[in-house]
CSV table of C-alpha atoms in Angstrom, one decimal:
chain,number,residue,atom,x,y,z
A,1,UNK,CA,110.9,94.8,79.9
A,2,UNK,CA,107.6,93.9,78.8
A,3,UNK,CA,104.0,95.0,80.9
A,4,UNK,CA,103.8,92.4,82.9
A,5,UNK,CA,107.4,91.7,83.9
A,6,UNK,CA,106.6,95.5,85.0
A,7,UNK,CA,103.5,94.1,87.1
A,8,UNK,CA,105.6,91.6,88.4
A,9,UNK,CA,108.9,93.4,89.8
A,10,UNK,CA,106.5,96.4,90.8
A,11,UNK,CA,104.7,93.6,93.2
A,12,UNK,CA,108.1,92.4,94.6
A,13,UNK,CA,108.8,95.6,96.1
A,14,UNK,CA,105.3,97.3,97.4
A,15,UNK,CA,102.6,96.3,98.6
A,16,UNK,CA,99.4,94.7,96.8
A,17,UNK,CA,97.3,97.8,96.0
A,18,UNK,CA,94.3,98.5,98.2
A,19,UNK,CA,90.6,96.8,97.6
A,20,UNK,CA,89.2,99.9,97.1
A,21,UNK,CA,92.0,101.3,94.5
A,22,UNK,CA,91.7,97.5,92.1
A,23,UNK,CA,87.7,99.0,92.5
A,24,UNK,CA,88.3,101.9,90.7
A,25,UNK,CA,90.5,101.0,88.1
A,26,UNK,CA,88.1,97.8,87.4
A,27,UNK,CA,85.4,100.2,87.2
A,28,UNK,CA,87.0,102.5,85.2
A,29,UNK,CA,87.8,99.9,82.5
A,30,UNK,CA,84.6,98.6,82.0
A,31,UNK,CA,83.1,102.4,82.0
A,32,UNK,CA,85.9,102.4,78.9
A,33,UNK,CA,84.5,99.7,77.2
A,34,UNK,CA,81.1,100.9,77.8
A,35,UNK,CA,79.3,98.0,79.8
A,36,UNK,CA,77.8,100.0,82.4
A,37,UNK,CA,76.2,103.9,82.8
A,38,UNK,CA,79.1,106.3,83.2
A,39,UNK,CA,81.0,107.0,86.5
A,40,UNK,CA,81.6,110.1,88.0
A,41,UNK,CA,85.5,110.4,87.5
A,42,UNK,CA,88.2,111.0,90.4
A,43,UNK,CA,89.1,114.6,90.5
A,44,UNK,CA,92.6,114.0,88.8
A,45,UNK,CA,94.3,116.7,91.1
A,46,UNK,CA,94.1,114.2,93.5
A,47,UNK,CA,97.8,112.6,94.6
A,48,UNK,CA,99.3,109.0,94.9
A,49,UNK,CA,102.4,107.8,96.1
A,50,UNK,CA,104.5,107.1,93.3
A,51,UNK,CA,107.1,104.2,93.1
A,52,UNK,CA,109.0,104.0,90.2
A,53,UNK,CA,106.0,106.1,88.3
A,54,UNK,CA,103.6,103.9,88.9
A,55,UNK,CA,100.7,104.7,91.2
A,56,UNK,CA,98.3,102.3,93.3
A,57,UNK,CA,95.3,103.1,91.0
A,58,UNK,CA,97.3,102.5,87.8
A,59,UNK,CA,98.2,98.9,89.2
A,60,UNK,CA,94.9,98.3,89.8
A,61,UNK,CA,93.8,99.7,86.3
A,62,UNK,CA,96.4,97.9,84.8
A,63,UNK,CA,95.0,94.9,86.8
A,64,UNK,CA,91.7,94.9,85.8
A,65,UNK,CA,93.1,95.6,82.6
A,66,UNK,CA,94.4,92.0,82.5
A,67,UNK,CA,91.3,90.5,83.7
A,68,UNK,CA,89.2,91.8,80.8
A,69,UNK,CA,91.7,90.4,78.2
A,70,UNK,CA,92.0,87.4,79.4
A,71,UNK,CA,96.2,87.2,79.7
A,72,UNK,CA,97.0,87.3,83.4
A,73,UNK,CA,93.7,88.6,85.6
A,74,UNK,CA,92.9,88.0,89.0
A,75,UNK,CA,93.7,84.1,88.9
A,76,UNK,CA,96.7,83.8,90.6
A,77,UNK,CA,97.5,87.9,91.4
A,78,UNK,CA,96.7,87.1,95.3
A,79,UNK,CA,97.8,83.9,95.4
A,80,UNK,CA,95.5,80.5,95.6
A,81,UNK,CA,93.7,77.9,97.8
A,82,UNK,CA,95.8,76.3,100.0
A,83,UNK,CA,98.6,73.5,98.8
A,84,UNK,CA,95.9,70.8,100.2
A,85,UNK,CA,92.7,72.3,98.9
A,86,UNK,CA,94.7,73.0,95.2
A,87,UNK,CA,96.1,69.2,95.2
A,88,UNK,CA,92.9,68.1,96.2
A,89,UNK,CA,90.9,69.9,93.1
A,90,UNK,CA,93.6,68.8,90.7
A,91,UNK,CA,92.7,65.2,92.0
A,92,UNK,CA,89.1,65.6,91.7
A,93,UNK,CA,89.4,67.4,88.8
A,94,UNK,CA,91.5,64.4,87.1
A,95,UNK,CA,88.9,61.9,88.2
A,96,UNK,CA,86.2,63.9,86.4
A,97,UNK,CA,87.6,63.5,83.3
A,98,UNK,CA,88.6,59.5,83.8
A,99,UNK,CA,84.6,59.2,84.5
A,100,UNK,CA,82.7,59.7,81.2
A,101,UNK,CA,79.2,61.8,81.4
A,102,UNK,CA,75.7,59.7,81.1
A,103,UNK,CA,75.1,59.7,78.0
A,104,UNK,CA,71.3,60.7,77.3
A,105,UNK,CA,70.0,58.7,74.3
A,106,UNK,CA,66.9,59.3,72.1
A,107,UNK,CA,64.0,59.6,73.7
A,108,UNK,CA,65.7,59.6,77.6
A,109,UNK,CA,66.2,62.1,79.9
A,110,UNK,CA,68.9,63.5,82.3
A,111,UNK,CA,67.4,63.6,85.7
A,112,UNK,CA,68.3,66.3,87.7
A,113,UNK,CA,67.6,65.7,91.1
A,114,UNK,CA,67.8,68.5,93.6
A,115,UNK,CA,67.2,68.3,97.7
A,116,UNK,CA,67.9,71.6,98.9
A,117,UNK,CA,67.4,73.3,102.3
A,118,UNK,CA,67.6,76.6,103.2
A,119,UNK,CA,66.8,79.1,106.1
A,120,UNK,CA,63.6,81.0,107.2
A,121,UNK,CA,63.1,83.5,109.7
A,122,UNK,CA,59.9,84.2,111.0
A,123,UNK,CA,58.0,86.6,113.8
A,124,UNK,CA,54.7,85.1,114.8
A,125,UNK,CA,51.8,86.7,116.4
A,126,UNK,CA,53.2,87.4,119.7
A,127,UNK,CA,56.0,89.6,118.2
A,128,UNK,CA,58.7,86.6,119.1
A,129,UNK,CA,61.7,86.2,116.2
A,130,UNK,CA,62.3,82.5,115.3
A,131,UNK,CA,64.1,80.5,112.5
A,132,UNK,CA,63.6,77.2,111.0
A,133,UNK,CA,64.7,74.8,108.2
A,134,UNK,CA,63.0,74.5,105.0
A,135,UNK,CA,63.3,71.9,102.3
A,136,UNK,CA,63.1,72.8,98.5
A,137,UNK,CA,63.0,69.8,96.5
A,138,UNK,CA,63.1,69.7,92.9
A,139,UNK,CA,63.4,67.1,90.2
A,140,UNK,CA,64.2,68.6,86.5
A,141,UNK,CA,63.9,66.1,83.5
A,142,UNK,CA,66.4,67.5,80.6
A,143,UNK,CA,65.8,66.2,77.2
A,144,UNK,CA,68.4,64.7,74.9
A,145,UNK,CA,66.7,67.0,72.5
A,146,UNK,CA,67.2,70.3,74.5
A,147,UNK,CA,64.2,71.5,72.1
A,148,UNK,CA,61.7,69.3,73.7
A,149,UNK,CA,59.6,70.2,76.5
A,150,UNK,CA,61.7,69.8,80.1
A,151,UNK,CA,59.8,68.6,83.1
A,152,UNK,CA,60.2,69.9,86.7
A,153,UNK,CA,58.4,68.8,89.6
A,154,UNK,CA,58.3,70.6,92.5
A,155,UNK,CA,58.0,69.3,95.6
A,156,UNK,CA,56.0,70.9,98.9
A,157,UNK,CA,58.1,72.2,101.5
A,158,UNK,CA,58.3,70.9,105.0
A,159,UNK,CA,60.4,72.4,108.1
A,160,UNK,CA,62.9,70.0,109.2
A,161,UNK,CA,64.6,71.6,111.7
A,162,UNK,CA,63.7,74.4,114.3
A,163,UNK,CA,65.8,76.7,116.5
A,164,UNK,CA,64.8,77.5,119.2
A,165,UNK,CA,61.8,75.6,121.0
A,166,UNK,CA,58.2,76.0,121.1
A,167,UNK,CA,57.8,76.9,117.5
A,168,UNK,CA,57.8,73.8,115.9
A,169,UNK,CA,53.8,73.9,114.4
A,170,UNK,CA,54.5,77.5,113.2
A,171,UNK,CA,57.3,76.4,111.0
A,172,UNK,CA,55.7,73.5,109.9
A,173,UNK,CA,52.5,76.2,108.5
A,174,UNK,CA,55.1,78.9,107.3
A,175,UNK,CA,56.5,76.1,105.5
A,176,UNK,CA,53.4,74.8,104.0
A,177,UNK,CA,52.2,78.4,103.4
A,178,UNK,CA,55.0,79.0,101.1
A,179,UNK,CA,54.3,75.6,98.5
A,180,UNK,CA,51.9,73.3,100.3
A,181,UNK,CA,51.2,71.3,97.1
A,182,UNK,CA,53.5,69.6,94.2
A,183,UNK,CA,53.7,71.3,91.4
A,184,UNK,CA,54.7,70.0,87.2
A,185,UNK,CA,55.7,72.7,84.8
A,186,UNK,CA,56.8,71.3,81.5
A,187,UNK,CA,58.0,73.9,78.7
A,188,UNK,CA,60.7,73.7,75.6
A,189,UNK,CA,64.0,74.4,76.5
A,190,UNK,CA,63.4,74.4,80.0
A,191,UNK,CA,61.0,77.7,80.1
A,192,UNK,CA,59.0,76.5,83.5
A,193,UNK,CA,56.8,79.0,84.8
A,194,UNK,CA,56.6,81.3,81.7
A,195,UNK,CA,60.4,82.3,81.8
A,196,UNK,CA,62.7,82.4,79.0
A,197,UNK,CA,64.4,79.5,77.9
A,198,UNK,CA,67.3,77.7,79.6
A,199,UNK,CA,70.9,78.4,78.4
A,200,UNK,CA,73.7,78.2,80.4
A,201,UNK,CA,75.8,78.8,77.5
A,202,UNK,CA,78.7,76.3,79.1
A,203,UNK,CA,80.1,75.3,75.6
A,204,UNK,CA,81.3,78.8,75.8
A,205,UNK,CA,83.0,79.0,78.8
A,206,UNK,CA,87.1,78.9,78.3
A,207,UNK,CA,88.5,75.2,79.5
A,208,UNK,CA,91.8,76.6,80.5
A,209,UNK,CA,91.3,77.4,84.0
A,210,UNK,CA,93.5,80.3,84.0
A,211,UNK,CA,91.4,81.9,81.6
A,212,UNK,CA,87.8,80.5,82.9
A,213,UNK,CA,88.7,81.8,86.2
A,214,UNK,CA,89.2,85.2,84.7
A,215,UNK,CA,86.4,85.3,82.8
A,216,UNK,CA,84.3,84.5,85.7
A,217,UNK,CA,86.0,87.3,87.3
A,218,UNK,CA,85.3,89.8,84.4
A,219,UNK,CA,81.5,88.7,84.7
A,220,UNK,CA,81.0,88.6,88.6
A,221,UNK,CA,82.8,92.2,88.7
A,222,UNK,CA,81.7,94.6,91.2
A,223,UNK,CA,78.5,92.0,92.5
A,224,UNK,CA,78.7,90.2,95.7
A,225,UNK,CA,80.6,90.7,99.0
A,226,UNK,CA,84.2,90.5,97.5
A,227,UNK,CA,85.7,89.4,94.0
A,228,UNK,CA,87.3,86.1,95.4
A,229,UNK,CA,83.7,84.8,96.9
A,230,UNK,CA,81.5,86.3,93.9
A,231,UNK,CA,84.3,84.0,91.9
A,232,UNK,CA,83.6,80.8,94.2
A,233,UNK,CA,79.8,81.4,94.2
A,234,UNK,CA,80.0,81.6,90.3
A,235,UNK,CA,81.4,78.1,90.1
A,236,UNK,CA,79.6,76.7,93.3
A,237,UNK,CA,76.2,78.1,91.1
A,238,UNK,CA,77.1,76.7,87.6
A,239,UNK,CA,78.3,73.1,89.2
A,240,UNK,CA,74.4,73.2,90.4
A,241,UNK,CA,73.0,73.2,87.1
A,242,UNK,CA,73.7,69.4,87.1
A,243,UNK,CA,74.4,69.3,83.2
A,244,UNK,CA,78.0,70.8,83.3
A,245,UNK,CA,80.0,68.2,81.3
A,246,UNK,CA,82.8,66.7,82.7
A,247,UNK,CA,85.3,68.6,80.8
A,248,UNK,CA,84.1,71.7,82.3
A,249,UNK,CA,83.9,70.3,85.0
A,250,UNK,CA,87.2,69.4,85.9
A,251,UNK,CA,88.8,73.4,84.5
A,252,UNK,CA,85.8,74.8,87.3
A,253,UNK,CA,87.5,72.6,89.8
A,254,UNK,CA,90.7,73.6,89.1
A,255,UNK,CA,89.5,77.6,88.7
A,256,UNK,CA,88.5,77.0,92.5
A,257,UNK,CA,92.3,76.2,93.2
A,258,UNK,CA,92.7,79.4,91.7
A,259,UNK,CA,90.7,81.2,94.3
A,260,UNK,CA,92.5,82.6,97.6
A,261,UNK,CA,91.3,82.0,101.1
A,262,UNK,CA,90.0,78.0,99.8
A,263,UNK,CA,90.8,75.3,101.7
A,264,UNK,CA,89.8,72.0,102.9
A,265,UNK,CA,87.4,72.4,105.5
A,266,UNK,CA,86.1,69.0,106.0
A,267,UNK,CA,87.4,65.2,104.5
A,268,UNK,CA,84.7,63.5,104.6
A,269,UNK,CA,81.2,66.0,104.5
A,270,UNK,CA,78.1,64.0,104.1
A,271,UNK,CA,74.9,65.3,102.1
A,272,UNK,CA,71.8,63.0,101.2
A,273,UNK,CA,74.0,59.8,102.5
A,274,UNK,CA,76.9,60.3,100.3
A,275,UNK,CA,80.5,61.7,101.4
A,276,UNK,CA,82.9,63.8,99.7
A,277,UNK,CA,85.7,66.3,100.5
A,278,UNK,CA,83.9,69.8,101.3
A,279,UNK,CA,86.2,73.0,99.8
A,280,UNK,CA,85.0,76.2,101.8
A,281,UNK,CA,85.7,79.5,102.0
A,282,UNK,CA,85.3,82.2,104.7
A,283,UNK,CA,83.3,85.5,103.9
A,284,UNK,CA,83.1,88.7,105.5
A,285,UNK,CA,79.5,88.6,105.5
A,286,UNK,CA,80.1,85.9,108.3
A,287,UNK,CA,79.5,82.8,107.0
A,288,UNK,CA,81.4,79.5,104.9
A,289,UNK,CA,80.2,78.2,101.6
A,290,UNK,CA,81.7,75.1,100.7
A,291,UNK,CA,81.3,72.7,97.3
A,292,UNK,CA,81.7,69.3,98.3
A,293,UNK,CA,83.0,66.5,95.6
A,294,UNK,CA,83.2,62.7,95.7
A,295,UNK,CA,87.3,62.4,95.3
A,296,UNK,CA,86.5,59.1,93.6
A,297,UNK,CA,84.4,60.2,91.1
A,298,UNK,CA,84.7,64.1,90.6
A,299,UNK,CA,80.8,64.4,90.8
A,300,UNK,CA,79.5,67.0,92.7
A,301,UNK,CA,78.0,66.0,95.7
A,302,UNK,CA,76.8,69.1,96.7
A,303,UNK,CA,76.6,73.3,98.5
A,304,UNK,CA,76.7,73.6,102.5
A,305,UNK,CA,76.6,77.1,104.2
A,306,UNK,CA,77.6,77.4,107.7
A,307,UNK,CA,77.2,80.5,110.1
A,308,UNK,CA,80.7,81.9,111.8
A,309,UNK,CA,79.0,84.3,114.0
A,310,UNK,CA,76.4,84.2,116.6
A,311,UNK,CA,72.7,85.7,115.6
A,312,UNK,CA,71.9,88.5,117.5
A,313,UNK,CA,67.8,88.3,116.6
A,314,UNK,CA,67.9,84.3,116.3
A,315,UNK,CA,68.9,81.5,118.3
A,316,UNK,CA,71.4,80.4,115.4
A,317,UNK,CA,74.5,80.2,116.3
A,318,UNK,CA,78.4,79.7,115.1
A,319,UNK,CA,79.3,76.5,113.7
A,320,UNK,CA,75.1,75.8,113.1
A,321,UNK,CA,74.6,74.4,109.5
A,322,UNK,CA,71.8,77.4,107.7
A,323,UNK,CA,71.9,75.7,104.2
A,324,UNK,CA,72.8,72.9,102.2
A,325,UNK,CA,71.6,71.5,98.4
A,326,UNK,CA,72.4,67.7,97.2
A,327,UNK,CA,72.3,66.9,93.8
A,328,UNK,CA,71.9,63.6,92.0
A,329,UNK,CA,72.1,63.1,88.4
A,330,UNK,CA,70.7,60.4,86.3
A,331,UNK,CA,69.8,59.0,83.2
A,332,UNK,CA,66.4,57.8,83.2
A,333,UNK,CA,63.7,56.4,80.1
A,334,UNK,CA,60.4,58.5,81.5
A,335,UNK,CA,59.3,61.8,82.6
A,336,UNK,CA,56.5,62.6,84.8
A,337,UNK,CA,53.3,63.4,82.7
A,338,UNK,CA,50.5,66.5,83.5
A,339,UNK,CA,51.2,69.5,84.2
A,340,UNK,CA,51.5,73.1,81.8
A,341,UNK,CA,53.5,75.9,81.3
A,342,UNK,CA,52.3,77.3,84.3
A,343,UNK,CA,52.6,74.8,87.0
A,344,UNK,CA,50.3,76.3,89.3
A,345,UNK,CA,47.5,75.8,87.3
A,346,UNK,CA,47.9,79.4,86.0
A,347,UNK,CA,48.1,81.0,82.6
A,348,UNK,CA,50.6,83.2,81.0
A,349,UNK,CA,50.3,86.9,81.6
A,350,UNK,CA,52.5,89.9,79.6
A,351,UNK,CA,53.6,87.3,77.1
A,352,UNK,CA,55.4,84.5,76.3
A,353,UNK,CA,58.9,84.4,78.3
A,354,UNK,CA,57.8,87.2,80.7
A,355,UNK,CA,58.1,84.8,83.8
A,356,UNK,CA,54.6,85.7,85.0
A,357,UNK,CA,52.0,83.5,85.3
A,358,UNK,CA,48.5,84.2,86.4
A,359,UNK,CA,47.1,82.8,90.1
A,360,UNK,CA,44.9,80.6,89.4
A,361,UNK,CA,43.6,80.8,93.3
A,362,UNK,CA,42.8,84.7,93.2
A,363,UNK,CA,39.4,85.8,92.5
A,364,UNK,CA,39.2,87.4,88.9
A,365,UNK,CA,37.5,90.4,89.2
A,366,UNK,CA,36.2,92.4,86.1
């Protein structure tokens, strides 16, 4: 009997192994292979309750084990998304690939447009807690020559919604305090703001979503509020890039299917007047993210976050929308012209690719 028909008759009979034990082993694997500072050790006097000589901690290690190489991992050890939610993806994920990519010619440009909102929380003068909504718009120009200078405009931000009442004007100025004018950075490869060039790296990400899913649990290991959500947050964030080609595309979908605890959480979720299916999941830290996809098309539509739990210091409250982002991509002949490295007006500071740039509104003093 081979290792993992040993994994697989040793889950038949127990029970999974704890959270906190698959933590330990997972850390103790990548302590091995030397990708973090050393861990203190457990003191190894310590017992475990054996079944047939195999311990909780060596299922986890042997766990994590698999997730590092790449054979079984985490994808599909707890299970998936629901039989909906998984049929879904595989639908979606079969219509990315029958819709071909834009394809950027010579001298064009993928547009990347990006309408986000997000949540603020503010205490004014009088000492009284209040939150609002906040757009974040953004429109990135991507070369066909990835070498060339990308353009982004950034757009001022605006409250849009308020909770609570008698705070509208003091959102409207904490939102315009925050970016009150439109900004263009232009750099190669994407380097707005003095940062370091853009690469996803996608064309190395594995296509086989057995595999992709475990390498994004390898990567997201011991960051976030659990392993599953870290995993759906990872896809939810590359998906927003808006240059993930469609072959990608459809394995990320299907890595989602992967995930436990996803399911459909709404058929027809609109964002920026288009409607899709919305895939959420449920987080201990009390709140649903969900992707939402046009079934038709397999195009992300967009991110929504929801609140589960009433605030205590806010008037936000279960079932209130806190967050959403819309993207749009496009192929288009222009880009917007001005602008600098530094799209503030600034310079760079601490060299090239340090992300800082001067302020170009503070006094210089000698």
């Amino acid at each position: 009997m081979d290792e993992l028909q040993q994994l697989r008759a040793f889950g038949k009979n127990v029970a999974d192994p704890s959270a906190d034990a698959l933590s330990r082993g997972r850390r103790g694997l990548v302590e091995h292979i030397g990708l973090q500072p050393a861990i203190a050790k457990p003191n190894s006097r310590k017992r475990f309750a054996f079944f047939g000589g195999t311990t909780a901690l060596a299922a986890g290690a042997l766990v994590a084990t698999l997730v590092f190489t790449d054979v079984l991992g985490l994808a599909g050890w707890q299970g998936g998304a629901d039989a909906a939610a998984a049929s879904a993806l595989s639908d979606a994920a079969a219509a990315a690939i029958e819709n071909s990519d834009p394809v950027v010619g010579p001298g064009q440009y993928l547009k990347v447009d990006t309408e986000a909102v997000f949540m603020g929380q503010v205490q004014n003068a009088d000492w009284e807690n209040f939150a609002y909504l906040e757009t974040q718009n953004l429109q990135m120009y991507v070369p066909a020559d990835r070498s060339d200078e990308w353009v982004l405009v950034t757009e001022p931000r605006a409250a849009i919604k308020v909770f609570g009442e008698g705070f509208e004007e003091e959102a409207q100025e904490s939102a315009r305090a925050s970016f009150e004018e439109e900004e263009i950075s232009r750099a190669p490869y994407g380097g707005f703001d003095n940062s370091k060039p853009r690469d996803w790296r996608l064309d190395e990400l594995p296509r086989d979503p057995q595999r992709l899913l475990n390498y994004i649990y390898r990567v997201t290991a011991g960051h976030g509020v659990s392993a599953d959500g870290q995993a759906f947050d990872f896809i939810s964030t590359t998906l927003r890039t808006g240059v993930v080609p469609a072959d990608l595309r459809a394995a990320l979908y299907r890595a989602v299917a992967g995930i436990p605890g996803v399911e459909i959480t709404d058929e027809a979720a609109t964002l920026n007047g288009r409607t899709g299916v919305a895939f959420g999941r449920e987080e201990k830290d009390g709140y649903l993210y969900e992707i939402i996809i046009d079934p038709e098309t397999g195009l992300l539509i967009g991110e929504r976050i929801v609140q589960l739990v009433d605030s205590k210091f806010v008037p936000v409250f279960a079932g209130d929308v806190i967050g959403w982002t819309a993207l749009t991509t496009t192929v288009v002949d222009d880009a917007p012209a001005g602008g600098s490295l530094c799209g503030n007006g600034g310079e760079p500071v601490n060299g090239l690719g340090s992300g800082q740039c001067s302020d170009p509104n503070r006094p210089q003093t000698d």
